[in-house]
mmCIF file of C-alpha atoms in Angstrom:
data_model
loop_
_atom_site.group_PDB
_atom_site.id
_atom_site.type_symbol
_atom_site.label_atom_id
_atom_site.label_comp_id
_atom_site.label_asym_id
_atom_site.label_seq_id
_atom_site.Cartn_x
_atom_site.Cartn_y
_atom_site.Cartn_z
ATOM 1 C CA LEU A 183 10.852 -2.776 -7.640
ATOM 2 C CA PRO A 184 12.209 -6.018 -9.115
ATOM 3 C CA VAL A 185 10.135 -7.857 -11.711
ATOM 4 C CA ILE A 186 9.345 -11.549 -11.416
ATOM 5 C CA GLU A 187 8.432 -12.772 -14.884
ATOM 6 C CA ASP A 188 5.524 -15.060 -15.721
ATOM 7 C CA PHE A 189 6.458 -18.748 -15.509
ATOM 8 C CA SER A 190 9.533 -17.941 -13.366
ATOM 9 C CA PHE A 191 8.815 -20.911 -11.110
ATOM 10 C CA HIS A 192 7.554 -23.409 -13.711
ATOM 11 C CA HIS A 193 10.727 -25.546 -13.552
ATOM 12 C CA LEU A 194 10.109 -26.183 -9.852
ATOM 13 C CA VAL A 195 7.404 -28.767 -10.460
ATOM 14 C CA GLN A 196 8.200 -30.678 -7.231
ATOM 15 C CA LEU A 197 8.184 -27.555 -5.017
ATOM 16 C CA GLU A 198 5.782 -27.912 -2.085
ATOM 17 C CA HIS A 199 6.369 -24.705 -0.094
ATOM 18 C CA LEU A 200 7.163 -21.278 -1.516
ATOM 19 C CA CYS A 201 7.913 -18.594 1.057
ATOM 20 C CA MET A 202 8.253 -15.095 -0.352
ATOM 21 C CA ALA A 203 7.429 -13.296 2.904
ATOM 22 C CA HIS A 204 8.863 -9.790 3.265
ATOM 23 C CA THR A 205 9.659 -9.594 -0.465
ATOM 24 C CA ALA A 206 9.194 -6.561 -2.666
ATOM 25 C CA PHE A 207 8.399 -7.072 -6.342
ATOM 26 C CA ARG A 208 6.470 -5.070 -8.898
ATOM 27 C CA GLU A 209 3.290 -7.121 -9.295
ATOM 28 C CA ILE A 210 1.596 -10.485 -9.179
ATOM 29 C CA THR A 211 1.009 -11.308 -12.823
ATOM 30 C CA GLU A 212 -1.495 -13.840 -14.104
ATOM 31 C CA HIS A 213 1.070 -16.605 -14.704
ATOM 32 C CA ILE A 214 3.743 -15.805 -12.137
ATOM 33 C CA PHE A 215 2.958 -19.004 -10.187
ATOM 34 C CA SER A 216 2.245 -21.263 -13.193
ATOM 35 C CA GLY A 217 3.697 -24.757 -13.139
ATOM 36 C CA LEU A 218 3.813 -25.258 -9.378
ATOM 37 C CA LEU A 219 2.022 -28.591 -9.608
ATOM 38 C CA HIS A 220 2.833 -29.832 -6.093
ATOM 39 C CA LEU A 221 2.656 -26.568 -4.176
ATOM 40 C CA LYS A 222 1.040 -26.901 -0.745
ATOM 41 C CA THR A 223 1.871 -23.513 0.806
ATOM 42 C CA LEU A 224 2.334 -20.059 -0.703
ATOM 43 C CA ASP A 225 3.432 -17.389 1.764
ATOM 44 C CA LEU A 226 3.453 -13.801 0.481
ATOM 45 C CA SER A 227 2.934 -12.224 3.894
ATOM 46 C CA TRP A 228 4.296 -8.747 4.567
ATOM 47 C CA SER A 229 5.326 -8.422 0.910
ATOM 48 C CA ILE A 230 5.097 -5.326 -1.252
ATOM 49 C CA THR A 231 3.568 -6.172 -4.624
ATOM 50 C CA GLY A 232 1.166 -3.351 -5.400
ATOM 51 C CA LEU A 233 -1.752 -5.784 -5.034
ATOM 52 C CA LYS A 234 -4.814 -3.798 -3.925
ATOM 53 C CA THR A 235 -7.701 -5.876 -5.278
ATOM 54 C CA VAL A 236 -7.712 -9.674 -5.405
ATOM 55 C CA THR A 237 -9.658 -10.725 -8.512
ATOM 56 C CA ASN A 238 -10.562 -14.102 -9.983
ATOM 57 C CA THR A 239 -7.419 -13.926 -12.171
ATOM 58 C CA THR A 240 -4.895 -12.887 -9.478
ATOM 59 C CA PHE A 241 -4.194 -16.466 -8.412
ATOM 60 C CA ALA A 242 -5.788 -18.314 -11.346
ATOM 61 C CA ALA A 243 -2.470 -19.980 -12.247
ATOM 62 C CA LEU A 244 -2.611 -21.775 -8.885
ATOM 63 C CA GLN A 245 -5.532 -23.768 -10.249
ATOM 64 C CA GLU A 246 -2.735 -25.999 -11.602
ATOM 65 C CA SER A 247 -1.720 -26.646 -7.969
ATOM 66 C CA PRO A 248 -4.313 -29.133 -6.722
ATOM 67 C CA HIS A 249 -2.417 -29.669 -3.444
ATOM 68 C CA LEU A 250 -2.398 -25.998 -2.396
ATOM 69 C CA GLN A 251 -3.737 -25.807 1.143
ATOM 70 C CA THR A 252 -2.444 -22.536 2.584
ATOM 71 C CA LEU A 253 -2.355 -19.066 1.054
ATOM 72 C CA ASN A 254 -0.847 -16.402 3.298
ATOM 73 C CA LEU A 255 -1.630 -12.851 2.171
ATOM 74 C CA THR A 256 -1.113 -11.238 5.581
ATOM 75 C CA ALA A 257 -0.193 -7.531 5.548
ATOM 76 C CA MET A 258 0.048 -7.051 1.789
ATOM 77 C CA GLY A 259 -1.958 -3.824 1.622
ATOM 78 C CA ILE A 260 -5.014 -5.507 0.084
ATOM 79 C CA ASN A 261 -8.128 -3.322 0.235
ATOM 80 C CA LYS A 262 -10.714 -5.296 -1.752
ATOM 81 C CA LEU A 263 -11.781 -8.844 -2.576
ATOM 82 C CA ALA A 264 -13.602 -9.044 -5.915
ATOM 83 C CA PRO A 265 -16.343 -11.617 -6.584
ATOM 84 C CA GLY A 266 -14.772 -15.041 -7.103
ATOM 85 C CA ALA A 267 -11.400 -13.780 -5.876
ATOM 86 C CA PHE A 268 -10.366 -17.287 -4.833
ATOM 87 C CA SER A 269 -12.639 -19.316 -7.133
ATOM 88 C CA SER A 270 -9.747 -21.257 -8.678
ATOM 89 C CA LEU A 271 -8.479 -22.427 -5.269
ATOM 90 C CA GLY A 272 -11.035 -25.092 -4.401
ATOM 91 C CA ASN A 273 -8.608 -27.214 -2.350
ATOM 92 C CA LEU A 274 -7.458 -24.344 -0.138
ATOM 93 C CA THR A 275 -7.957 -25.045 3.576
ATOM 94 C CA THR A 276 -6.335 -21.941 5.101
ATOM 95 C CA LEU A 277 -6.646 -18.353 3.842
ATOM 96 C CA LEU A 278 -4.787 -15.684 5.801
ATOM 97 C CA LEU A 279 -5.839 -12.090 5.098
ATOM 98 C CA GLY A 280 -5.106 -10.395 8.417
ATOM 99 C CA HIS A 281 -3.383 -7.002 8.809
ATOM 100 C CA ASN A 282 -4.681 -5.663 5.483
ATOM 101 C CA PHE A 283 -6.937 -2.724 4.639
ATOM 102 C CA ILE A 284 -9.968 -4.621 3.332
ATOM 103 C CA ASN A 285 -12.779 -2.083 3.309
ATOM 104 C CA GLN A 286 -15.989 -3.560 1.974
ATOM 105 C CA GLN A 287 -19.210 -5.356 2.704
ATOM 106 C CA LEU A 288 -18.732 -9.110 2.297
ATOM 107 C CA LYS A 289 -21.649 -10.303 0.194
ATOM 108 C CA GLY A 290 -20.515 -13.932 -0.040
ATOM 109 C CA ASP A 291 -19.445 -14.105 -3.669
ATOM 110 C CA GLU A 292 -15.906 -13.052 -2.699
ATOM 111 C CA LEU A 293 -15.399 -16.467 -1.043
ATOM 112 C CA GLU A 294 -17.149 -18.512 -3.720
ATOM 113 C CA GLY A 295 -15.182 -21.582 -4.801
ATOM 114 C CA LEU A 296 -13.469 -22.193 -1.455
ATOM 115 C CA SER A 297 -15.220 -25.541 -1.095
ATOM 116 C CA ASN A 298 -12.687 -27.054 1.344
ATOM 117 C CA ILE A 299 -11.780 -24.002 3.421
ATOM 118 C CA LYS A 300 -11.354 -24.608 7.158
ATOM 119 C CA GLU A 301 -9.755 -21.349 8.358
ATOM 120 C CA ILE A 302 -10.055 -17.719 7.310
ATOM 121 C CA ASP A 303 -8.216 -14.972 9.155
ATOM 122 C CA MET A 304 -9.375 -11.416 8.384
ATOM 123 C CA SER A 305 -8.370 -9.953 11.720
ATOM 124 C CA ILE A 306 -6.957 -6.451 12.073
ATOM 125 C CA ASN A 307 -8.428 -4.978 8.898
ATOM 126 C CA GLN A 308 -8.932 -1.476 10.307
ATOM 127 C CA GLN A 309 -12.491 -2.265 11.467
ATOM 128 C CA SER A 310 -13.734 -1.761 7.930
ATOM 129 C CA ILE A 311 -15.438 -5.045 6.983
ATOM 130 C CA SER A 312 -19.203 -5.316 7.235
ATOM 131 C CA LEU A 313 -21.182 -8.531 6.916
ATOM 132 C CA THR A 314 -24.451 -9.530 5.287
ATOM 133 C CA ASN A 315 -26.589 -12.586 5.925
ATOM 134 C CA ALA A 316 -24.882 -14.186 2.865
ATOM 135 C CA SER A 317 -21.249 -13.378 3.778
ATOM 136 C CA PHE A 318 -20.365 -17.016 4.474
ATOM 137 C CA ILE A 319 -22.905 -18.812 2.276
ATOM 138 C CA HIS A 320 -20.219 -20.373 0.049
ATOM 139 C CA VAL A 321 -17.930 -21.647 2.829
ATOM 140 C CA PRO A 322 -19.949 -24.165 4.877
ATOM 141 C CA THR A 323 -16.754 -26.150 5.691
ATOM 142 C CA LEU A 324 -15.287 -23.164 7.586
ATOM 143 C CA ARG A 325 -14.270 -24.077 11.149
ATOM 144 C CA ILE A 326 -11.976 -21.196 12.236
ATOM 145 C CA LEU A 327 -12.930 -17.579 11.537
ATOM 146 C CA LYS A 328 -10.838 -14.717 12.876
ATOM 147 C CA LEU A 329 -12.422 -11.274 12.647
ATOM 148 C CA GLY A 330 -10.816 -9.422 15.566
ATOM 149 C CA ARG A 331 -10.530 -5.668 14.939
ATOM 150 C CA ALA A 332 -11.980 -6.134 11.463
ATOM 151 C CA LEU A 333 -15.721 -5.527 11.679
ATOM 152 C CA LYS A 334 -17.762 -2.366 11.398
ATOM 153 C CA GLY A 335 -21.495 -2.040 11.759
ATOM 154 C CA THR A 336 -23.767 -4.446 13.526
ATOM 155 C CA LEU A 337 -24.079 -8.199 13.696
ATOM 156 C CA ASP A 338 -27.649 -7.862 14.930
ATOM 157 C CA MET A 339 -29.352 -9.128 11.777
ATOM 158 C CA GLU A 340 -31.777 -11.868 10.856
ATOM 159 C CA PRO A 341 -30.769 -14.319 9.655
ATOM 160 C CA SER A 342 -27.338 -14.203 11.216
ATOM 161 C CA PRO A 343 -24.340 -13.891 8.859
ATOM 162 C CA PHE A 344 -22.993 -16.989 10.578
ATOM 163 C CA SER A 345 -26.040 -19.242 10.003
ATOM 164 C CA PRO A 346 -24.502 -20.956 6.918
ATOM 165 C CA LEU A 347 -21.688 -22.178 9.182
ATOM 166 C CA GLY A 348 -24.017 -24.066 11.503
#
């Protein structure tokens, strides 16, 4: 697969929208998106990058992008969200994670740092996501949550996993 070097986009300081949908490249490196100071949308949907686990360093370079509102990671083959996976993306309003293979119990710390999030789409994740009563504790601004064909287990728990959204 082609390699996209760190800092490849750093000359594009005025870039607001980067669409790399349906692109195959070797990996998402720590500084691949460095320098995108005005980025509002990053679309990596349906791309092949080898990304399996989103960690707190995967998109850390986007911390330099205070205007980033939408991150589209639809159908990238992701199977795990590590604690603080999006902690450097505090201004993000839309996070699209549908059509992946996320297979884990959401404990809440995976979404920590998303202080302005309005929409999360985790639909069609092979019915392999389970929730706890703390799953959404760090995203009280969430207004749209898509979980169709994503959940396993029961939602019959006290307190409800959705109580922090009330």
